[in-house]
């Protein structure tokens, strides 16, 4: 066993299991079928399996880079010059989609909400009414900026039957929160290796409705981010990536998927994350900390806490916790002083009981 430097309570990269890290101790040939068929193809199949999707209707693309590369690649390969994209944002990751749209000179509308406000079905209806001709709609599911969970089930009802291509950034929720991709009518769902599947950073993946992805041929404005070309190569080459793939990371992800299955799948992982979140919030309340969001807006992925008083120093708090073996996240909200603690990864309710006991001792000491 390698000694853990600290428990990473950030929502990606996150704490991974010893066995996921150990899976990286071999080198793999990117041309060999042991890797392409035995690892990559199995990953592609399992991603559909855990999402409850049929290969005839949905498919997957794996792409080098972090999650943002996946979001950029998807927007850049799906929205044509004559299309019109609607983005409703309530945090940094929603706004990042608009930044991508600017880089690509996409025709888009950004509806920007407060960071503590949900993207409700009503807001989406109003935006669609006010901006006729929307062809694509893009939204974040779990807004890691605050820890807020947008109600995509209600949004799905609004979009149904309108023929709008629906893109969901489910980076920090896929694998940790059940999502009925087909039932909701999601066309492109983006996530990455180092979030709820509990792998290490290095690639992003897109679960796509096959017919929508097939329509993306020749649309991408970037060679390396062309998800259609990447997909075509993976299909034709039985798991072959176009350019050097992060072999060790991919092998670790293969192991992480196995561990997700062993845990009991997405539903079981979701229950553990909820228990982690509950242990955290209860322990923090006992130490005098309140959450930024009300419980009905809150995801079990990451939680924002308000500074307890004006004298609170995040830097000192962070350093003291790091010395005790826990690394947390600064806040990212514009109009409140907050910090964040993630509850995803190879972490358990006992870890949050230990963490909050340390915090209580620090506050009382
Ligand atoms: C992590 C994350 C991303 C991607 O961020 P990277 O730093 O590129 O990995 C995008 N959206 C959300 C909601 C995220 O949590």
Short mmCIF file of C-alpha atoms in Angstrom, two decimals, residues 25-299:
data_model
loop_
_atom_site.label_atom_id
_atom_site.label_comp_id
_atom_site.label_asym_id
_atom_site.label_seq_id
_atom_site.Cartn_x
_atom_site.Cartn_y
_atom_site.Cartn_z
CA UNK A 25 1.45 -0.11 -13.38
CA UNK A 26 1.55 -1.65 -16.84
CA UNK A 27 2.34 -0.19 -20.25
CA UNK A 28 -0.04 -0.78 -23.13
CA UNK A 29 0.39 -0.67 -26.88
CA UNK A 30 -2.17 1.63 -28.50
CA UNK A 31 -2.21 -0.48 -31.65
CA UNK A 32 -2.62 -3.84 -30.01
CA UNK A 33 -5.97 -5.56 -29.79
CA UNK A 34 -5.46 -6.47 -26.11
CA UNK A 35 -5.79 -2.75 -25.45
CA UNK A 36 -8.25 -1.68 -28.14
CA UNK A 37 -10.60 -4.61 -27.91
CA UNK A 38 -9.88 -5.78 -24.37
CA UNK A 39 -9.92 -2.40 -22.66
CA UNK A 40 -11.28 0.47 -24.80
CA UNK A 41 -14.13 -1.44 -26.45
CA UNK A 42 -15.16 -2.94 -23.12
CA UNK A 43 -15.24 0.54 -21.57
CA UNK A 44 -17.41 1.84 -24.43
CA UNK A 45 -19.82 -1.05 -24.01
CA UNK A 46 -19.94 -0.76 -20.22
CA UNK A 47 -20.64 2.97 -20.32
CA UNK A 48 -23.79 2.23 -22.32
CA UNK A 49 -24.66 -0.66 -20.02
CA UNK A 50 -24.48 1.37 -16.81
CA UNK A 51 -26.52 4.10 -18.50
CA UNK A 52 -29.13 1.50 -19.48
CA UNK A 53 -28.76 2.25 -23.18
CA UNK A 54 -28.99 0.12 -26.30
CA UNK A 55 -26.04 0.14 -28.69
CA UNK A 56 -28.42 0.47 -31.61
CA UNK A 57 -29.64 3.82 -30.38
CA UNK A 58 -26.73 5.28 -28.43
CA UNK A 59 -22.97 5.20 -28.77
CA UNK A 60 -19.89 6.60 -27.02
CA UNK A 61 -16.81 8.60 -27.92
CA UNK A 62 -13.75 8.78 -25.68
CA UNK A 63 -11.51 11.80 -26.16
CA UNK A 64 -8.16 12.91 -24.72
CA UNK A 65 -8.25 15.85 -22.32
CA UNK A 66 -10.22 17.01 -19.30
CA UNK A 67 -13.97 17.51 -19.16
CA UNK A 68 -13.87 20.96 -20.75
CA UNK A 69 -12.36 19.39 -23.88
CA UNK A 70 -15.45 17.18 -24.08
CA UNK A 71 -17.84 20.11 -23.73
CA UNK A 72 -15.92 22.15 -26.30
CA UNK A 73 -15.69 19.20 -28.69
CA UNK A 74 -19.42 18.55 -28.44
CA UNK A 75 -20.51 22.15 -28.97
CA UNK A 76 -17.97 22.58 -31.77
CA UNK A 77 -19.07 19.44 -33.59
CA UNK A 78 -22.84 19.74 -33.21
CA UNK A 79 -23.78 23.40 -33.64
CA UNK A 80 -23.58 24.41 -37.31
CA UNK A 81 -23.25 28.03 -38.50
CA UNK A 82 -26.98 28.16 -39.36
CA UNK A 83 -28.04 26.73 -35.95
CA UNK A 84 -28.97 28.63 -32.80
CA UNK A 85 -27.84 27.48 -29.38
CA UNK A 86 -29.53 28.29 -26.08
CA UNK A 87 -27.42 28.07 -22.92
CA UNK A 88 -29.04 28.57 -19.51
CA UNK A 89 -26.27 28.98 -16.96
CA UNK A 90 -26.29 29.15 -13.17
CA UNK A 91 -22.61 28.78 -12.47
CA UNK A 92 -19.07 28.80 -13.84
CA UNK A 93 -19.51 25.64 -15.91
CA UNK A 94 -22.64 26.92 -17.63
CA UNK A 95 -20.85 30.18 -18.39
CA UNK A 96 -17.87 28.26 -19.73
CA UNK A 97 -20.17 26.89 -22.45
CA UNK A 98 -20.83 30.48 -23.51
CA UNK A 99 -17.08 31.15 -23.59
CA UNK A 100 -16.69 28.15 -25.88
CA UNK A 101 -19.53 29.46 -28.07
CA UNK A 102 -17.67 32.79 -28.31
CA UNK A 103 -14.44 31.11 -29.41
CA UNK A 104 -16.32 29.21 -32.08
CA UNK A 105 -18.41 32.22 -33.14
CA UNK A 106 -21.57 30.19 -32.60
CA UNK A 107 -24.96 31.82 -32.92
CA UNK A 108 -26.10 31.57 -29.31
CA UNK A 109 -28.25 33.00 -26.55
CA UNK A 110 -27.05 32.95 -22.95
CA UNK A 111 -29.58 33.19 -20.14
CA UNK A 112 -27.53 33.82 -17.05
CA UNK A 113 -29.09 33.12 -13.66
CA UNK A 114 -27.89 33.70 -10.13
CA UNK A 115 -25.62 30.92 -8.86
CA UNK A 116 -28.15 29.91 -6.23
CA UNK A 117 -31.07 29.81 -8.68
CA UNK A 118 -32.18 26.56 -10.36
CA UNK A 119 -32.61 26.19 -14.12
CA UNK A 120 -36.32 25.48 -13.90
CA UNK A 121 -38.59 24.23 -16.71
CA UNK A 122 -40.38 27.62 -16.55
CA UNK A 123 -37.14 29.50 -17.22
CA UNK A 124 -36.39 27.23 -20.19
CA UNK A 125 -39.91 27.68 -21.65
CA UNK A 126 -39.65 31.45 -21.33
CA UNK A 127 -36.22 31.49 -23.00
CA UNK A 128 -37.48 29.33 -25.88
CA UNK A 129 -40.50 31.62 -26.34
CA UNK A 130 -38.40 34.77 -26.27
CA UNK A 131 -35.81 33.41 -28.71
CA UNK A 132 -37.51 31.66 -31.63
CA UNK A 133 -35.47 29.33 -33.80
CA UNK A 134 -33.43 27.58 -31.09
CA UNK A 135 -32.01 24.32 -32.52
CA UNK A 136 -29.71 23.28 -29.64
CA UNK A 137 -30.05 23.55 -25.88
CA UNK A 138 -27.19 23.12 -23.48
CA UNK A 139 -27.28 22.91 -19.68
CA UNK A 140 -25.22 21.67 -16.74
CA UNK A 141 -26.79 18.94 -14.59
CA UNK A 142 -24.77 19.11 -11.37
CA UNK A 143 -23.33 22.66 -11.14
CA UNK A 144 -20.09 21.99 -9.32
CA UNK A 145 -19.67 25.75 -8.77
CA UNK A 146 -22.13 25.58 -5.87
CA UNK A 147 -23.27 21.95 -5.58
CA UNK A 148 -26.65 22.68 -7.08
CA UNK A 149 -28.56 20.02 -9.04
CA UNK A 150 -30.63 21.28 -11.96
CA UNK A 151 -33.98 19.50 -12.47
CA UNK A 152 -33.37 17.92 -15.88
CA UNK A 153 -36.49 15.74 -15.54
CA UNK A 154 -38.73 18.81 -15.68
CA UNK A 155 -36.65 20.39 -18.43
CA UNK A 156 -37.06 17.22 -20.48
CA UNK A 157 -40.85 17.77 -20.50
CA UNK A 158 -40.36 21.26 -21.92
CA UNK A 159 -38.05 20.06 -24.68
CA UNK A 160 -40.10 17.02 -25.65
CA UNK A 161 -41.40 17.13 -29.22
CA UNK A 162 -39.63 20.37 -30.14
CA UNK A 163 -36.87 18.71 -32.17
CA UNK A 164 -34.17 20.55 -30.23
CA UNK A 165 -30.80 18.81 -29.83
CA UNK A 166 -30.18 18.51 -26.10
CA UNK A 167 -26.64 18.63 -24.71
CA UNK A 168 -26.09 17.96 -20.99
CA UNK A 169 -22.87 18.57 -19.09
CA UNK A 170 -23.22 15.75 -16.59
CA UNK A 171 -19.54 15.90 -15.74
CA UNK A 172 -19.91 15.69 -11.99
CA UNK A 173 -23.08 13.60 -11.88
CA UNK A 174 -22.85 10.75 -14.39
CA UNK A 175 -22.03 7.54 -12.52
CA UNK A 176 -23.01 9.05 -9.17
CA UNK A 177 -26.61 10.07 -9.79
CA UNK A 178 -29.02 7.94 -11.84
CA UNK A 179 -29.88 9.66 -15.16
CA UNK A 180 -32.43 8.18 -17.55
CA UNK A 181 -30.67 9.44 -20.69
CA UNK A 182 -33.06 7.80 -23.14
CA UNK A 183 -36.22 8.52 -21.17
CA UNK A 184 -35.29 12.19 -20.84
CA UNK A 185 -34.37 12.42 -24.51
CA UNK A 186 -30.79 13.60 -23.98
CA UNK A 187 -28.84 13.62 -27.26
CA UNK A 188 -25.31 14.29 -25.99
CA UNK A 189 -24.17 13.72 -22.41
CA UNK A 190 -20.64 14.65 -21.41
CA UNK A 191 -18.60 13.41 -18.47
CA UNK A 192 -14.97 12.62 -17.68
CA UNK A 193 -12.73 9.94 -16.20
CA UNK A 194 -11.97 11.65 -12.90
CA UNK A 195 -15.44 12.30 -11.49
CA UNK A 196 -18.12 9.85 -10.31
CA UNK A 197 -16.69 6.79 -12.09
CA UNK A 198 -13.72 7.41 -9.77
CA UNK A 199 -10.89 7.13 -12.29
CA UNK A 200 -7.87 9.37 -12.68
CA UNK A 201 -7.80 12.49 -14.92
CA UNK A 202 -6.88 12.25 -18.60
CA UNK A 203 -9.89 11.79 -20.84
CA UNK A 204 -13.47 12.79 -21.35
CA UNK A 205 -16.33 10.78 -22.80
CA UNK A 206 -19.53 11.58 -24.62
CA UNK A 207 -22.60 9.40 -24.69
CA UNK A 208 -24.44 10.31 -27.88
CA UNK A 209 -27.60 9.42 -29.68
CA UNK A 210 -26.22 7.58 -32.69
CA UNK A 211 -28.24 9.35 -35.39
CA UNK A 212 -27.37 12.78 -33.97
CA UNK A 213 -23.66 11.97 -33.86
CA UNK A 214 -23.75 10.58 -37.37
CA UNK A 215 -25.12 13.94 -38.51
CA UNK A 216 -21.98 15.70 -37.17
CA UNK A 217 -19.69 14.60 -39.97
CA UNK A 218 -17.66 17.55 -41.20
CA UNK A 219 -19.11 20.06 -38.70
CA UNK A 220 -16.16 20.27 -36.25
CA UNK A 221 -13.84 23.27 -36.54
CA UNK A 222 -11.02 21.48 -34.73
CA UNK A 223 -9.13 18.40 -35.87
CA UNK A 224 -8.22 16.97 -32.46
CA UNK A 225 -11.66 17.78 -31.00
CA UNK A 226 -13.64 16.31 -33.89
CA UNK A 227 -15.83 13.82 -32.03
CA UNK A 228 -17.32 12.47 -35.24
CA UNK A 229 -13.88 11.57 -36.65
CA UNK A 230 -12.81 10.16 -33.28
CA UNK A 231 -15.95 8.04 -33.13
CA UNK A 232 -15.55 6.80 -36.69
CA UNK A 233 -12.00 5.68 -35.96
CA UNK A 234 -13.07 3.95 -32.75
CA UNK A 235 -15.86 2.13 -34.54
CA UNK A 236 -13.77 1.14 -37.53
CA UNK A 237 -10.61 0.37 -35.57
CA UNK A 238 -12.40 -1.58 -32.78
CA UNK A 239 -11.46 0.85 -30.02
CA UNK A 240 -8.58 2.64 -31.71
CA UNK A 241 -8.05 6.31 -30.85
CA UNK A 242 -6.91 8.66 -33.62
CA UNK A 243 -3.96 10.07 -31.66
CA UNK A 244 -1.96 8.80 -28.68
CA UNK A 245 -4.43 7.72 -26.04
CA UNK A 246 -3.75 8.05 -22.29
CA UNK A 247 -3.26 4.29 -21.94
CA UNK A 248 -2.59 4.14 -18.21
CA UNK A 249 -5.55 6.39 -17.45
CA UNK A 250 -7.79 4.30 -19.67
CA UNK A 251 -6.69 1.11 -17.96
CA UNK A 252 -7.37 2.71 -14.56
CA UNK A 253 -10.83 3.70 -15.78
CA UNK A 254 -11.49 0.12 -16.83
CA UNK A 255 -10.73 -0.92 -13.24
CA UNK A 256 -12.87 1.93 -11.87
CA UNK A 257 -15.85 0.73 -13.93
CA UNK A 258 -15.37 -2.74 -12.52
CA UNK A 259 -15.43 -1.30 -9.00
CA UNK A 260 -18.59 0.65 -9.79
CA UNK A 261 -20.25 -2.63 -10.79
CA UNK A 262 -18.95 -4.35 -7.65
CA UNK A 263 -20.40 -1.58 -5.53
CA UNK A 264 -23.81 -2.31 -7.04
CA UNK A 265 -23.92 0.19 -9.91
CA UNK A 266 -24.95 3.82 -10.11
CA UNK A 267 -27.92 3.44 -7.74
CA UNK A 268 -25.71 2.03 -4.95
CA UNK A 269 -23.06 4.67 -5.51
CA UNK A 270 -25.71 7.38 -5.37
CA UNK A 271 -26.85 6.05 -2.00
CA UNK A 272 -23.28 6.15 -0.66
CA UNK A 273 -22.79 9.71 -1.92
CA UNK A 274 -26.05 10.73 -0.22
CA UNK A 275 -24.84 9.16 3.03
CA UNK A 276 -21.50 10.96 2.66
CA UNK A 277 -23.31 14.23 2.09
CA UNK A 278 -25.59 13.71 5.10
CA UNK A 279 -22.66 12.85 7.40
CA UNK A 280 -20.87 15.97 6.17
CA UNK A 281 -23.77 18.39 6.59
CA UNK A 282 -24.72 17.06 10.02
CA UNK A 283 -21.13 17.16 11.25
CA UNK A 284 -20.60 20.65 9.85
CA UNK A 285 -23.81 21.91 11.46
CA UNK A 286 -22.54 20.65 14.81
CA UNK A 287 -19.31 22.60 14.18
CA UNK A 288 -21.31 25.78 13.42
CA UNK A 289 -21.34 25.82 9.60
CA UNK A 290 -24.40 26.42 7.41
CA UNK A 291 -24.83 25.42 3.78
CA UNK A 292 -25.20 28.01 1.01
CA UNK A 293 -28.08 26.16 -0.65
CA UNK A 294 -31.37 24.93 0.72
CA UNK A 295 -31.69 21.11 0.74
CA UNK A 296 -34.07 20.91 -2.26
CA UNK A 297 -31.48 22.52 -4.54
CA UNK A 298 -28.52 20.57 -3.20
CA UNK A 299 -26.77 17.62 -4.86
#
